[in-house]
One Martini backbone bead per residue (centre of mass of N, CA, C, O) as a GRO file, in nm:
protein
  148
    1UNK     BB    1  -4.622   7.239  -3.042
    2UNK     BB    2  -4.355   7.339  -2.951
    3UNK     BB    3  -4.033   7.466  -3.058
    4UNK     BB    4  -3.748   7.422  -2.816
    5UNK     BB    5  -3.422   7.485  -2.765
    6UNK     BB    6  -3.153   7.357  -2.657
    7UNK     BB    7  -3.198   7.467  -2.373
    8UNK     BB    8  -3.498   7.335  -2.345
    9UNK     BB    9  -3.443   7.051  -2.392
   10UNK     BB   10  -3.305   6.972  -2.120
   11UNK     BB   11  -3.470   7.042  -1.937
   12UNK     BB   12  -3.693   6.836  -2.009
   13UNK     BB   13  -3.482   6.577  -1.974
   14UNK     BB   14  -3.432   6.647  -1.702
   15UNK     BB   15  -3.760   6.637  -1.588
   16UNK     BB   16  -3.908   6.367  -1.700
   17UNK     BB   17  -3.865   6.196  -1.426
   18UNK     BB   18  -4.012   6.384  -1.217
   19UNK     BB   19  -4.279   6.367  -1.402
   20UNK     BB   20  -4.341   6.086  -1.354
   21UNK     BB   21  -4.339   6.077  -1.022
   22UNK     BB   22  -4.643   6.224  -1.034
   23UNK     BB   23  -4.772   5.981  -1.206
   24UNK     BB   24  -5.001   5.799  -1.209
   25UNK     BB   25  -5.064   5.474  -1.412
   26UNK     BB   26  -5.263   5.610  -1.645
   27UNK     BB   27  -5.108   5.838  -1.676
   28UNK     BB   28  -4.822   5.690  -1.735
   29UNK     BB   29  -4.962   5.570  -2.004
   30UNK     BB   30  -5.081   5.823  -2.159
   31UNK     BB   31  -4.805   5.928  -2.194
   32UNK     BB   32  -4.693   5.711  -2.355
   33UNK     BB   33  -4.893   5.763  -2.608
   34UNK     BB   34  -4.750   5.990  -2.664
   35UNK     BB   35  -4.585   6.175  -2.835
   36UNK     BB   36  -4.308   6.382  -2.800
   37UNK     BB   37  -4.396   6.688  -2.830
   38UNK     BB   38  -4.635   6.598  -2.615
   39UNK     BB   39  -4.450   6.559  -2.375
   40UNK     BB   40  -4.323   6.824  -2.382
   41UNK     BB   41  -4.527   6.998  -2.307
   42UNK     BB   42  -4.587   6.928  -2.074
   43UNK     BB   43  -4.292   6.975  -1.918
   44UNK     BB   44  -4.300   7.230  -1.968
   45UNK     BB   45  -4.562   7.296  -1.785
   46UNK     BB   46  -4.389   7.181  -1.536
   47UNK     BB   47  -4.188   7.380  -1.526
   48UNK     BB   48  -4.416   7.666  -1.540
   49UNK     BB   49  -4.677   7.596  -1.392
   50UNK     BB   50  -4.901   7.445  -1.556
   51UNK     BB   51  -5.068   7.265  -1.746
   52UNK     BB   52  -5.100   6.902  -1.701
   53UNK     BB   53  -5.411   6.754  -1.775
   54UNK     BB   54  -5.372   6.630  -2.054
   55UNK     BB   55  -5.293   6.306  -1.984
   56UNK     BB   56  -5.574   6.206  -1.949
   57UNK     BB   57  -5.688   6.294  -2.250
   58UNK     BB   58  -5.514   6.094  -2.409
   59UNK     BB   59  -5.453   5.961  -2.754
   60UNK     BB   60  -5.379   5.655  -2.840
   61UNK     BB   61  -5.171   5.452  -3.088
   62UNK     BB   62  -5.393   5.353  -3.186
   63UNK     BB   63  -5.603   5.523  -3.265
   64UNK     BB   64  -5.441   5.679  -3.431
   65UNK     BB   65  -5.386   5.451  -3.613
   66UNK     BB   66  -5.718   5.409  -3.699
   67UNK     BB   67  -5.750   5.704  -3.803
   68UNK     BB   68  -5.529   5.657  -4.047
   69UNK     BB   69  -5.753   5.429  -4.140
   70UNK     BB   70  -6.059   5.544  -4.097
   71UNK     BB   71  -6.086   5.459  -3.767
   72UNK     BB   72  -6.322   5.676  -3.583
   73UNK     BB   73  -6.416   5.605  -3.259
   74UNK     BB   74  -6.347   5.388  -3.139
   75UNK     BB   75  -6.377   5.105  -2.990
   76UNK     BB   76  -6.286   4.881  -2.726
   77UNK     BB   77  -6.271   4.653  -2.892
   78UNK     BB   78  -6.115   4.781  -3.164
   79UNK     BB   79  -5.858   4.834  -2.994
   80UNK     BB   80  -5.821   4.537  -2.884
   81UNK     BB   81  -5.796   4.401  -3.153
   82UNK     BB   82  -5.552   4.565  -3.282
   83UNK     BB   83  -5.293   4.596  -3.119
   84UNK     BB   84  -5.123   4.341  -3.230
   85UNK     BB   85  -5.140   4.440  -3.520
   86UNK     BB   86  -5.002   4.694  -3.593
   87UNK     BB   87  -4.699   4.633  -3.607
   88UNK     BB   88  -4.737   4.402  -3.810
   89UNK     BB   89  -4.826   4.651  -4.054
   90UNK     BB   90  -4.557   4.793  -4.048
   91UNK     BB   91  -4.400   4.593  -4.156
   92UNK     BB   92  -4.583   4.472  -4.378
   93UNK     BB   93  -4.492   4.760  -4.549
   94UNK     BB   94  -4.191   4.744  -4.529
   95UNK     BB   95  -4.153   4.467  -4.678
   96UNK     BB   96  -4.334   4.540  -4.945
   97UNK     BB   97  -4.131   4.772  -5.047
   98UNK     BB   98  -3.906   4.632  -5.047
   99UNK     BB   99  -4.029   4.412  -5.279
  100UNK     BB  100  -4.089   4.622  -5.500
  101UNK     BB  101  -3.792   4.683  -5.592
  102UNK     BB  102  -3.786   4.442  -5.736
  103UNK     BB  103  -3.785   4.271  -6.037
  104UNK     BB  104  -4.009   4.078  -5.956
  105UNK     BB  105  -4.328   4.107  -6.072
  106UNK     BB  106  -4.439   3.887  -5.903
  107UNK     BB  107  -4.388   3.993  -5.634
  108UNK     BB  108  -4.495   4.268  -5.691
  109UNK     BB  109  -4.795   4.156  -5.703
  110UNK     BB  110  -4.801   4.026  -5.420
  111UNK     BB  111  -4.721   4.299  -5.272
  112UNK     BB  112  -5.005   4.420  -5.363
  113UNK     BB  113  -5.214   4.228  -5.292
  114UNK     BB  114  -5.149   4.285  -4.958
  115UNK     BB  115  -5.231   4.590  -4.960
  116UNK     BB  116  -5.553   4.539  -5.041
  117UNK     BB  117  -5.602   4.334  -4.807
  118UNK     BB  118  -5.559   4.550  -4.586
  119UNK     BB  119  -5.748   4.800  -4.682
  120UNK     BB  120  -6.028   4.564  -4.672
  121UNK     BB  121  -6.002   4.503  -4.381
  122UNK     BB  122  -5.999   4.829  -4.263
  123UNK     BB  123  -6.313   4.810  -4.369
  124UNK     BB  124  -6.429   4.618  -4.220
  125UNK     BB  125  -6.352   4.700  -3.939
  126UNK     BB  126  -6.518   4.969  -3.963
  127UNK     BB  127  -6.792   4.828  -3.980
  128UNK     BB  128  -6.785   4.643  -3.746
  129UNK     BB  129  -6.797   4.917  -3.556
  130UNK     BB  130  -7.066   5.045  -3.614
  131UNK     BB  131  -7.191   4.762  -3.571
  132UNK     BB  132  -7.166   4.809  -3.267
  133UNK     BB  133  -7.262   5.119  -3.202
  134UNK     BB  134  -7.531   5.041  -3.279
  135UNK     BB  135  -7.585   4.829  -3.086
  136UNK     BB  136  -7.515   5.013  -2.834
  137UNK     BB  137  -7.814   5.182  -2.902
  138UNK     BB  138  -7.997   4.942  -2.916
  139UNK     BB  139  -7.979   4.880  -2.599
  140UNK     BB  140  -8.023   5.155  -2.482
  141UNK     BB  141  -8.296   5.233  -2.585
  142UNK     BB  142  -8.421   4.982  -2.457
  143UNK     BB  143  -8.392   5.051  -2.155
  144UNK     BB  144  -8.551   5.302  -2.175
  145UNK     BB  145  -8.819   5.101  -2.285
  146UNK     BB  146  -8.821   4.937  -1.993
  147UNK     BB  147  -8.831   5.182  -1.773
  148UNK     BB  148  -9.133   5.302  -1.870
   0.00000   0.00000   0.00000
């Protein structure tokens, strides 16, 4: 995540349309899944023949959001019940911030609550996520000793 010259920036912006159309569709998911900065790397190794297959192995913006909620290496359950729930989060922690600003105790005690219950829920959401991954280890056991 190198920092550019606004001449390199240009380089890139102007690259990025033609880098787009050499990724097939899941390349072009996980690119779009990339922060600004990695995207700008690619980018540039792309302009400078360098490697880009890192777009193949990029970890995608829901991930990154469980990992800042404390739940890293989510199964693939636990990022598609959550992908919806995301940006609804973020807004109420927004909503949350903004309420908490007023004069009315009443008020910033209930977004108080709203952000505890989120907390909980995160909480949740990461032991059962555990109790998955316990459950695929002990399935995946199961049928090495059924086969032999």
């Amino acid at each position: 995540m190198a920092k550019y010259s606004f001449k390199e920036q240009l380089k890139i912006s102007a690259s990025e349309k033609e880098y787009k159309k050499t990724l097939n569709d899941q390349e072009l998911r996980n690119f779009k899944s990339l922060s600004r900065s990695e995207r700008d790397d690619l980018i540039w190794n792309y302009i400078n023949g360098g490697d880009t297959t890192v777009v193949s192995a990029g970890q995608n913006k829901v991930e990154k959001w469980l990992s800042n909620k404390g739940i890293h290496n989510a199964t693939q359950v636990t990022v598609d019940a959550v992908a919806p729930i995301a940006l609804d989060s973020k807004m109420s922690k927004f909503t949350n911030t903004v309420g908490s600003l007023t004069l009315d105790i009443h008020k910033q005690a209930e977004m108080n609550s709203n952000l505890i219950l989120q907390a909980q829920n995160y909480a949740l959401i990461a032991q059962n996520d555990e109790v998955i991954k316990q459950n695929d280890e002990i399935i995946r056991l199961l049928r090495e000793i059924a086969q032999k």
